[in-house]
């Protein structure tokens, strides 16, 4: 009789523990399925005023969008900072930056204090960011790197976030014809542009800088990194939280690889998932033992080869991890459709390696490889992200 009672007690405890475990699992799954403080800050619309050669003014209208399901999100803090990039000294240049709330239901304070604001369910609110730059030699300024720091407060707790924008302050004279370089298949023309950013569009860049100098039969090539930057596919390492897989596997890559840091590898994990990265690592290790190199990149997917870690591109993007471009075929098809020019997106380096990510129909792969083998765009601060290839005889 005692054994039967003990057995019933054990069975009851086991059942209760199972119910609690299932409840905890359900609660955890529900938690992971929630978005948390999902408050999106858009790039917005920016205007640059150059009416006075000693005074530049940048004004941007940006919007916060509450994408968190069924919950309100609070904005208790927001600040903006600016880093100017110039070809000369900044000693005599000063600047001031302001963040002005543009809420529909509340006026901004005269003392510029940001008061905590609630962004309602599926609601939006706007801010105006004003950057005033003064100095005697502003013509040497290249760009303004605007850093928006804000805090979201809601179901996910108090979460600091950042948004980065690089805004050009000068553009090359498009009336000056680019200089040609002879190659075995014809001529190549590195095209200088302003410092490209997320506010730019590849088609508009081609129209502005290339179309005035292009001829029938020319092929436009754009580097994969500039395209990714224009698509906003770059992340600051402070925004990346390396997980178990990235922290442990990154040590097995060569020091020169963009996946040799925890943040660099985590950027790939965030795209394809930890399971695929771990599978690619194991599969790549087995393939390497069998004498086959490069299996990891084949198994992990195209983005594994395209990620550029910190220092991988020109300032200020040397501070960021730049991902590979999204839908490159769609980009080149748009260029062809809207400009009439053949186009390709390429990954070229100083080791004479040319990889074509996408090209419009009819473009010769041999023309691209031979024309770009010498890397006419360069890997430094040339700011020539576009190269025009003119086949021989055209």
Short mmCIF file of C-alpha atoms in Angstrom, two decimals:
data_model
loop_
_atom_site.label_atom_id
_atom_site.label_comp_id
_atom_site.label_asym_id
_atom_site.label_seq_id
_atom_site.Cartn_x
_atom_site.Cartn_y
_atom_site.Cartn_z
CA UNK A 1 0.00 0.00 0.00
CA UNK A 2 2.86 2.37 0.87
CA UNK A 3 4.61 1.64 -2.42
CA UNK A 4 1.39 2.44 -4.30
CA UNK A 5 1.09 5.82 -2.51
CA UNK A 6 4.74 6.63 -3.17
CA UNK A 7 4.28 5.68 -6.82
CA UNK A 8 1.24 7.96 -7.09
CA UNK A 9 3.16 10.84 -5.53
CA UNK A 10 6.11 10.34 -7.90
CA UNK A 11 3.72 10.14 -10.86
CA UNK A 12 1.99 13.33 -9.72
CA UNK A 13 5.27 15.17 -9.29
CA UNK A 14 6.43 13.97 -12.71
CA UNK A 15 3.19 15.10 -14.33
CA UNK A 16 3.36 18.49 -12.61
CA UNK A 17 6.97 18.92 -13.65
CA UNK A 18 6.07 18.03 -17.24
CA UNK A 19 3.23 20.56 -17.26
CA UNK A 20 5.54 23.24 -15.84
CA UNK A 21 8.25 22.39 -18.39
CA UNK A 22 5.77 22.54 -21.25
CA UNK A 23 4.41 25.82 -19.92
CA UNK A 24 7.91 27.27 -19.63
CA UNK A 25 8.74 26.08 -23.16
CA UNK A 26 5.55 27.63 -24.52
CA UNK A 27 6.31 30.88 -22.72
CA UNK A 28 9.86 30.90 -24.10
CA UNK A 29 8.66 30.22 -27.66
CA UNK A 30 6.09 32.99 -27.35
CA UNK A 31 8.78 35.36 -26.05
CA UNK A 32 11.16 34.55 -28.90
CA UNK A 33 8.38 35.11 -31.40
CA UNK A 34 7.77 38.66 -30.18
CA UNK A 35 9.50 41.58 -31.82
CA UNK A 36 10.42 43.43 -28.62
CA UNK A 37 11.13 47.14 -29.06
CA UNK A 38 10.79 47.16 -32.83
CA UNK A 39 10.97 50.86 -33.59
CA UNK A 40 12.33 51.64 -37.05
CA UNK A 41 14.05 54.93 -37.93
CA UNK A 42 13.90 55.68 -41.66
CA UNK A 43 16.66 57.31 -43.67
CA UNK A 44 14.32 60.16 -44.50
CA UNK A 45 14.74 63.04 -46.92
CA UNK A 46 17.82 65.26 -46.73
CA UNK A 47 18.58 68.62 -48.32
CA UNK A 48 21.89 70.44 -48.53
CA UNK A 49 21.95 74.23 -48.76
CA UNK A 50 25.14 75.75 -50.21
CA UNK A 51 23.94 79.32 -50.76
CA UNK A 52 26.81 80.81 -48.72
CA UNK A 53 30.38 79.48 -49.36
CA UNK A 54 31.12 79.88 -45.64
CA UNK A 55 27.91 78.23 -44.43
CA UNK A 56 26.55 74.79 -45.28
CA UNK A 57 23.27 73.53 -43.86
CA UNK A 58 22.04 69.94 -43.88
CA UNK A 59 18.41 69.31 -42.95
CA UNK A 60 16.89 65.85 -42.72
CA UNK A 61 13.30 64.78 -42.08
CA UNK A 62 13.32 61.31 -40.51
CA UNK A 63 10.47 59.14 -39.28
CA UNK A 64 10.13 56.64 -36.44
CA UNK A 65 7.75 53.76 -37.17
CA UNK A 66 6.40 51.48 -34.44
CA UNK A 67 6.44 47.97 -35.92
CA UNK A 68 5.98 46.20 -32.57
CA UNK A 69 2.79 44.15 -32.61
CA UNK A 70 0.09 45.29 -30.15
CA UNK A 71 2.43 47.43 -28.03
CA UNK A 72 3.43 51.05 -27.64
CA UNK A 73 7.11 52.04 -27.60
CA UNK A 74 8.57 55.03 -25.77
CA UNK A 75 11.39 57.31 -26.95
CA UNK A 76 12.92 58.77 -23.79
CA UNK A 77 16.22 59.89 -25.34
CA UNK A 78 17.61 60.93 -28.72
CA UNK A 79 20.81 62.75 -29.65
CA UNK A 80 22.79 63.38 -32.83
CA UNK A 81 26.51 63.77 -33.47
CA UNK A 82 28.42 64.63 -36.62
CA UNK A 83 31.88 63.71 -37.90
CA UNK A 84 33.06 65.74 -40.89
CA UNK A 85 35.30 64.21 -43.53
CA UNK A 86 37.52 66.60 -45.47
CA UNK A 87 40.44 66.70 -47.86
CA UNK A 88 42.04 69.34 -45.61
CA UNK A 89 42.20 70.47 -41.99
CA UNK A 90 39.08 71.05 -39.90
CA UNK A 91 40.76 73.50 -37.51
CA UNK A 92 38.79 76.56 -38.66
CA UNK A 93 35.52 74.74 -39.23
CA UNK A 94 32.75 74.59 -36.62
CA UNK A 95 29.38 72.90 -36.66
CA UNK A 96 26.22 72.57 -34.62
CA UNK A 97 23.65 69.80 -34.74
CA UNK A 98 20.07 69.86 -33.44
CA UNK A 99 17.33 67.26 -33.18
CA UNK A 100 13.88 68.85 -33.32
CA UNK A 101 10.76 66.78 -32.52
CA UNK A 102 8.01 67.05 -35.11
CA UNK A 103 5.19 65.25 -33.27
CA UNK A 104 1.68 65.83 -34.52
CA UNK A 105 0.31 66.12 -31.00
CA UNK A 106 3.07 67.99 -29.16
CA UNK A 107 5.17 71.09 -29.82
CA UNK A 108 8.97 71.09 -29.41
CA UNK A 109 10.45 72.84 -26.38
CA UNK A 110 12.30 76.12 -26.82
CA UNK A 111 15.27 74.82 -24.79
CA UNK A 112 15.85 71.88 -27.22
CA UNK A 113 15.11 69.35 -24.47
CA UNK A 114 13.89 66.03 -25.84
CA UNK A 115 10.89 65.01 -23.77
CA UNK A 116 10.00 61.31 -23.57
CA UNK A 117 7.44 60.48 -26.24
CA UNK A 118 5.16 57.50 -26.78
CA UNK A 119 4.95 56.12 -30.32
CA UNK A 120 1.54 54.51 -30.35
CA UNK A 121 0.59 51.12 -31.76
CA UNK A 122 1.34 51.11 -35.51
CA UNK A 123 2.01 54.83 -35.12
CA UNK A 124 4.74 57.11 -36.40
CA UNK A 125 6.44 60.33 -35.41
CA UNK A 126 9.02 62.51 -37.10
CA UNK A 127 12.17 64.38 -36.22
CA UNK A 128 14.10 67.09 -38.01
CA UNK A 129 17.89 66.94 -37.82
CA UNK A 130 19.67 70.20 -38.62
CA UNK A 131 23.43 70.42 -39.15
CA UNK A 132 24.93 73.92 -39.52
CA UNK A 133 28.56 74.06 -40.71
CA UNK A 134 30.56 77.28 -40.85
CA UNK A 135 34.13 78.04 -41.86
CA UNK A 136 36.31 79.74 -44.48
CA UNK A 137 37.27 76.64 -46.46
CA UNK A 138 34.20 74.45 -46.74
CA UNK A 139 34.92 73.49 -50.36
CA UNK A 140 37.30 70.78 -49.14
CA UNK A 141 34.60 69.01 -47.14
CA UNK A 142 33.71 65.59 -48.54
CA UNK A 143 30.91 64.31 -46.35
CA UNK A 144 29.13 64.49 -43.00
CA UNK A 145 28.79 61.28 -41.02
CA UNK A 146 25.63 61.77 -38.95
CA UNK A 147 25.17 59.43 -35.99
CA UNK A 148 21.70 59.28 -34.45
CA UNK A 149 21.62 57.70 -31.00
CA UNK A 150 18.26 56.95 -29.42
CA UNK A 151 16.78 54.83 -26.67
CA UNK A 152 13.67 52.67 -27.03
CA UNK A 153 11.76 51.79 -23.88
CA UNK A 154 9.11 49.10 -23.91
CA UNK A 155 8.57 45.33 -23.49
CA UNK A 156 12.21 44.62 -24.33
CA UNK A 157 13.40 46.97 -21.60
CA UNK A 158 15.61 49.99 -22.18
CA UNK A 159 17.47 49.38 -25.45
CA UNK A 160 19.99 51.88 -26.91
CA UNK A 161 20.06 52.00 -30.72
CA UNK A 162 22.02 53.83 -33.41
CA UNK A 163 21.44 54.96 -36.96
CA UNK A 164 24.26 56.04 -39.27
CA UNK A 165 24.04 58.26 -42.34
CA UNK A 166 26.87 59.44 -44.56
CA UNK A 167 25.82 62.56 -46.47
CA UNK A 168 27.92 63.96 -49.34
CA UNK A 169 28.97 67.62 -49.20
CA UNK A 170 30.60 67.83 -52.63
CA UNK A 171 30.33 66.20 -56.06
CA UNK A 172 32.86 65.94 -58.90
CA UNK A 173 32.28 68.06 -61.99
CA UNK A 174 30.38 65.78 -64.40
CA UNK A 175 31.39 67.89 -67.40
CA UNK A 176 35.01 66.74 -67.09
CA UNK A 177 35.59 63.62 -69.19
CA UNK A 178 37.16 60.67 -67.34
CA UNK A 179 40.66 59.58 -68.36
CA UNK A 180 40.98 56.37 -70.36
CA UNK A 181 43.33 53.49 -69.62
CA UNK A 182 44.24 50.98 -72.30
CA UNK A 183 43.58 47.29 -71.67
CA UNK A 184 43.82 44.26 -73.91
CA UNK A 185 40.11 44.38 -74.82
CA UNK A 186 39.78 48.13 -75.32
CA UNK A 187 39.69 51.01 -72.85
CA UNK A 188 38.50 51.45 -69.27
CA UNK A 189 37.40 54.71 -67.67
CA UNK A 190 37.36 54.89 -63.84
CA UNK A 191 34.46 57.23 -62.97
CA UNK A 192 34.85 59.46 -59.92
CA UNK A 193 31.68 60.11 -57.86
CA UNK A 194 30.78 61.76 -54.60
CA UNK A 195 31.02 59.60 -51.49
CA UNK A 196 28.09 57.27 -52.04
CA UNK A 197 25.61 56.54 -49.26
CA UNK A 198 22.23 55.07 -48.46
CA UNK A 199 20.48 58.15 -49.85
CA UNK A 200 21.85 57.31 -53.33
CA UNK A 201 20.41 55.05 -56.02
CA UNK A 202 22.62 53.10 -58.47
CA UNK A 203 20.55 54.11 -61.49
CA UNK A 204 20.69 57.81 -60.61
CA UNK A 205 24.45 57.57 -60.03
CA UNK A 206 24.90 56.10 -63.51
CA UNK A 207 22.67 58.78 -65.05
CA UNK A 208 24.58 61.59 -63.34
CA UNK A 209 28.19 60.48 -63.74
CA UNK A 210 28.30 57.97 -66.59
CA UNK A 211 25.60 58.74 -69.14
CA UNK A 212 27.18 62.09 -70.22
CA UNK A 213 30.33 60.23 -71.33
CA UNK A 214 29.00 56.83 -72.43
CA UNK A 215 28.77 55.54 -76.01
CA UNK A 216 26.78 52.76 -77.59
CA UNK A 217 28.38 49.40 -76.79
CA UNK A 218 29.94 50.55 -73.49
CA UNK A 219 29.52 48.42 -70.37
CA UNK A 220 29.09 49.93 -66.90
CA UNK A 221 30.53 48.06 -63.93
CA UNK A 222 29.88 48.94 -60.29
CA UNK A 223 31.68 47.47 -57.31
CA UNK A 224 29.63 45.19 -55.10
CA UNK A 225 30.53 47.16 -51.95
CA UNK A 226 29.26 50.54 -53.24
CA UNK A 227 25.99 48.89 -54.30
CA UNK A 228 25.58 47.33 -50.85
CA UNK A 229 26.27 50.71 -49.21
CA UNK A 230 23.61 52.38 -51.35
CA UNK A 231 21.21 49.63 -50.24
CA UNK A 232 21.99 50.36 -46.58
CA UNK A 233 23.60 46.95 -46.09
CA UNK A 234 26.25 47.97 -43.56
CA UNK A 235 26.30 47.54 -39.80
CA UNK A 236 28.42 49.03 -37.05
CA UNK A 237 30.08 46.39 -34.82
CA UNK A 238 28.43 47.93 -31.75
CA UNK A 239 25.07 46.84 -33.21
CA UNK A 240 26.15 43.20 -33.54
CA UNK A 241 26.00 40.70 -30.68
CA UNK A 242 28.23 37.70 -31.44
CA UNK A 243 26.68 34.39 -30.42
CA UNK A 244 28.09 30.99 -29.49
CA UNK A 245 28.82 29.90 -33.06
CA UNK A 246 30.52 33.13 -34.18
CA UNK A 247 32.70 33.45 -31.07
CA UNK A 248 34.09 29.93 -31.41
CA UNK A 249 34.38 29.41 -35.15
CA UNK A 250 35.95 32.77 -36.12
CA UNK A 251 39.35 31.62 -34.78
CA UNK A 252 39.62 29.01 -37.54
CA UNK A 253 39.67 31.54 -40.41
CA UNK A 254 42.80 33.18 -41.78
CA UNK A 255 43.58 36.53 -40.11
CA UNK A 256 42.98 38.30 -43.44
CA UNK A 257 39.45 36.91 -43.75
CA UNK A 258 36.44 39.11 -43.00
CA UNK A 259 35.06 36.16 -41.02
CA UNK A 260 38.05 36.02 -38.66
CA UNK A 261 36.35 38.24 -36.07
CA UNK A 262 33.33 37.41 -33.95
CA UNK A 263 31.35 40.39 -35.29
CA UNK A 264 32.29 39.70 -38.91
CA UNK A 265 31.18 36.08 -38.66
CA UNK A 266 28.06 37.01 -36.69
CA UNK A 267 27.04 39.25 -39.60
CA UNK A 268 26.95 36.08 -41.72
CA UNK A 269 25.14 34.14 -38.97
CA UNK A 270 22.46 36.83 -38.87
CA UNK A 271 21.89 36.34 -42.62
CA UNK A 272 21.92 32.56 -43.05
CA UNK A 273 21.45 31.31 -39.47
CA UNK A 274 23.77 29.57 -36.98
CA UNK A 275 22.81 26.06 -38.12
CA UNK A 276 23.95 26.64 -41.70
CA UNK A 277 27.20 28.29 -40.59
CA UNK A 278 27.97 25.43 -38.22
CA UNK A 279 27.11 22.87 -40.93
CA UNK A 280 29.32 24.74 -43.43
CA UNK A 281 32.18 24.80 -40.92
CA UNK A 282 32.00 21.06 -40.26
CA UNK A 283 31.55 20.27 -43.96
CA UNK A 284 34.39 22.60 -44.90
CA UNK A 285 36.71 21.00 -42.32
CA UNK A 286 35.97 17.51 -43.68
CA UNK A 287 36.49 18.70 -47.27
CA UNK A 288 39.79 20.32 -46.30
CA UNK A 289 41.04 17.03 -44.83
CA UNK A 290 40.16 15.43 -48.16
CA UNK A 291 42.17 18.08 -50.01
CA UNK A 292 39.34 20.36 -51.18
CA UNK A 293 39.53 24.04 -50.23
CA UNK A 294 36.76 26.63 -50.22
CA UNK A 295 33.94 24.25 -49.29
CA UNK A 296 32.88 26.42 -46.35
CA UNK A 297 32.05 29.34 -48.67
CA UNK A 298 30.13 27.08 -51.04
CA UNK A 299 28.07 25.61 -48.19
CA UNK A 300 27.56 28.91 -46.32
CA UNK A 301 26.27 30.74 -49.40
CA UNK A 302 27.20 33.73 -51.56
CA UNK A 303 27.21 36.26 -48.71
CA UNK A 304 30.09 34.45 -46.99
CA UNK A 305 32.49 35.65 -49.72
CA UNK A 306 31.08 39.16 -49.99
CA UNK A 307 31.18 40.43 -46.39
CA UNK A 308 33.81 43.13 -45.78
CA UNK A 309 34.84 43.49 -42.16
CA UNK A 310 36.10 46.68 -40.50
CA UNK A 311 38.93 48.30 -42.56
CA UNK A 312 37.57 46.59 -45.68
CA UNK A 313 36.58 49.76 -47.56
CA UNK A 314 37.12 53.53 -47.69
CA UNK A 315 36.35 55.94 -44.80
CA UNK A 316 34.01 56.26 -43.04
CA UNK A 317 32.77 52.81 -44.04
CA UNK A 318 36.06 51.38 -42.80
CA UNK A 319 34.36 51.53 -39.38
CA UNK A 320 31.54 49.22 -40.52
CA UNK A 321 30.90 45.66 -41.60
CA UNK A 322 29.58 45.87 -45.16
CA UNK A 323 27.46 42.98 -46.42
CA UNK A 324 27.11 41.83 -50.00
CA UNK A 325 24.49 43.53 -52.19
CA UNK A 326 20.91 42.31 -52.33
CA UNK A 327 19.29 41.26 -55.64
CA UNK A 328 22.24 42.38 -57.83
CA UNK A 329 20.56 41.07 -61.00
CA UNK A 330 17.59 43.33 -60.38
CA UNK A 331 19.95 46.32 -60.01
CA UNK A 332 21.75 45.78 -63.34
CA UNK A 333 18.47 45.11 -65.12
CA UNK A 334 17.14 48.45 -63.83
CA UNK A 335 20.25 50.23 -65.07
CA UNK A 336 19.82 48.72 -68.53
CA UNK A 337 16.11 49.48 -68.60
CA UNK A 338 16.42 53.11 -67.46
CA UNK A 339 19.70 54.16 -69.12
CA UNK A 340 20.04 51.80 -72.09
CA UNK A 341 23.55 50.81 -70.97
CA UNK A 342 24.79 47.28 -70.37
CA UNK A 343 25.82 46.83 -66.75
CA UNK A 344 27.45 44.47 -64.29
CA UNK A 345 28.08 44.32 -60.55
CA UNK A 346 31.53 42.97 -59.79
CA UNK A 347 33.88 42.07 -56.97
CA UNK A 348 37.47 42.93 -57.95
CA UNK A 349 40.67 43.03 -55.91
CA UNK A 350 44.38 43.75 -56.34
CA UNK A 351 45.11 40.02 -56.66
CA UNK A 352 43.67 40.16 -60.21
CA UNK A 353 40.58 38.22 -59.17
CA UNK A 354 37.36 39.27 -60.90
CA UNK A 355 34.02 37.88 -59.77
CA UNK A 356 30.85 38.89 -61.61
CA UNK A 357 27.83 38.91 -59.30
CA UNK A 358 25.32 39.91 -61.96
CA UNK A 359 25.33 41.21 -65.54
CA UNK A 360 22.76 42.20 -68.11
CA UNK A 361 22.04 39.78 -70.92
CA UNK A 362 24.67 39.71 -73.65
CA UNK A 363 27.60 41.09 -71.64
CA UNK A 364 30.82 39.21 -72.40
CA UNK A 365 32.37 37.63 -69.30
CA UNK A 366 35.75 37.70 -71.05
CA UNK A 367 35.39 41.46 -71.60
CA UNK A 368 34.63 42.02 -67.90
CA UNK A 369 37.46 39.81 -66.66
CA UNK A 370 40.12 41.21 -68.99
CA UNK A 371 38.94 44.80 -68.60
CA UNK A 372 38.90 44.68 -64.81
CA UNK A 373 41.84 42.39 -64.09
CA UNK A 374 44.11 45.33 -63.26
CA UNK A 375 41.47 46.65 -60.81
CA UNK A 376 41.12 50.12 -62.37
CA UNK A 377 38.69 51.22 -59.63
CA UNK A 378 41.36 50.68 -56.98
CA UNK A 379 41.04 49.46 -53.40
CA UNK A 380 42.02 52.69 -51.60
CA UNK A 381 40.38 56.13 -51.39
CA UNK A 382 40.08 56.74 -55.16
CA UNK A 383 36.29 57.15 -54.96
CA UNK A 384 35.88 55.61 -58.42
CA UNK A 385 33.25 52.95 -57.68
CA UNK A 386 32.08 52.89 -61.33
CA UNK A 387 34.22 51.76 -64.26
CA UNK A 388 33.14 52.17 -67.86
CA UNK A 389 34.52 49.56 -70.26
CA UNK A 390 34.69 50.49 -73.95
CA UNK A 391 35.38 47.45 -76.13
CA UNK A 392 38.02 47.79 -78.85
CA UNK A 393 36.67 49.13 -82.13
CA UNK A 394 33.80 51.07 -80.53
#
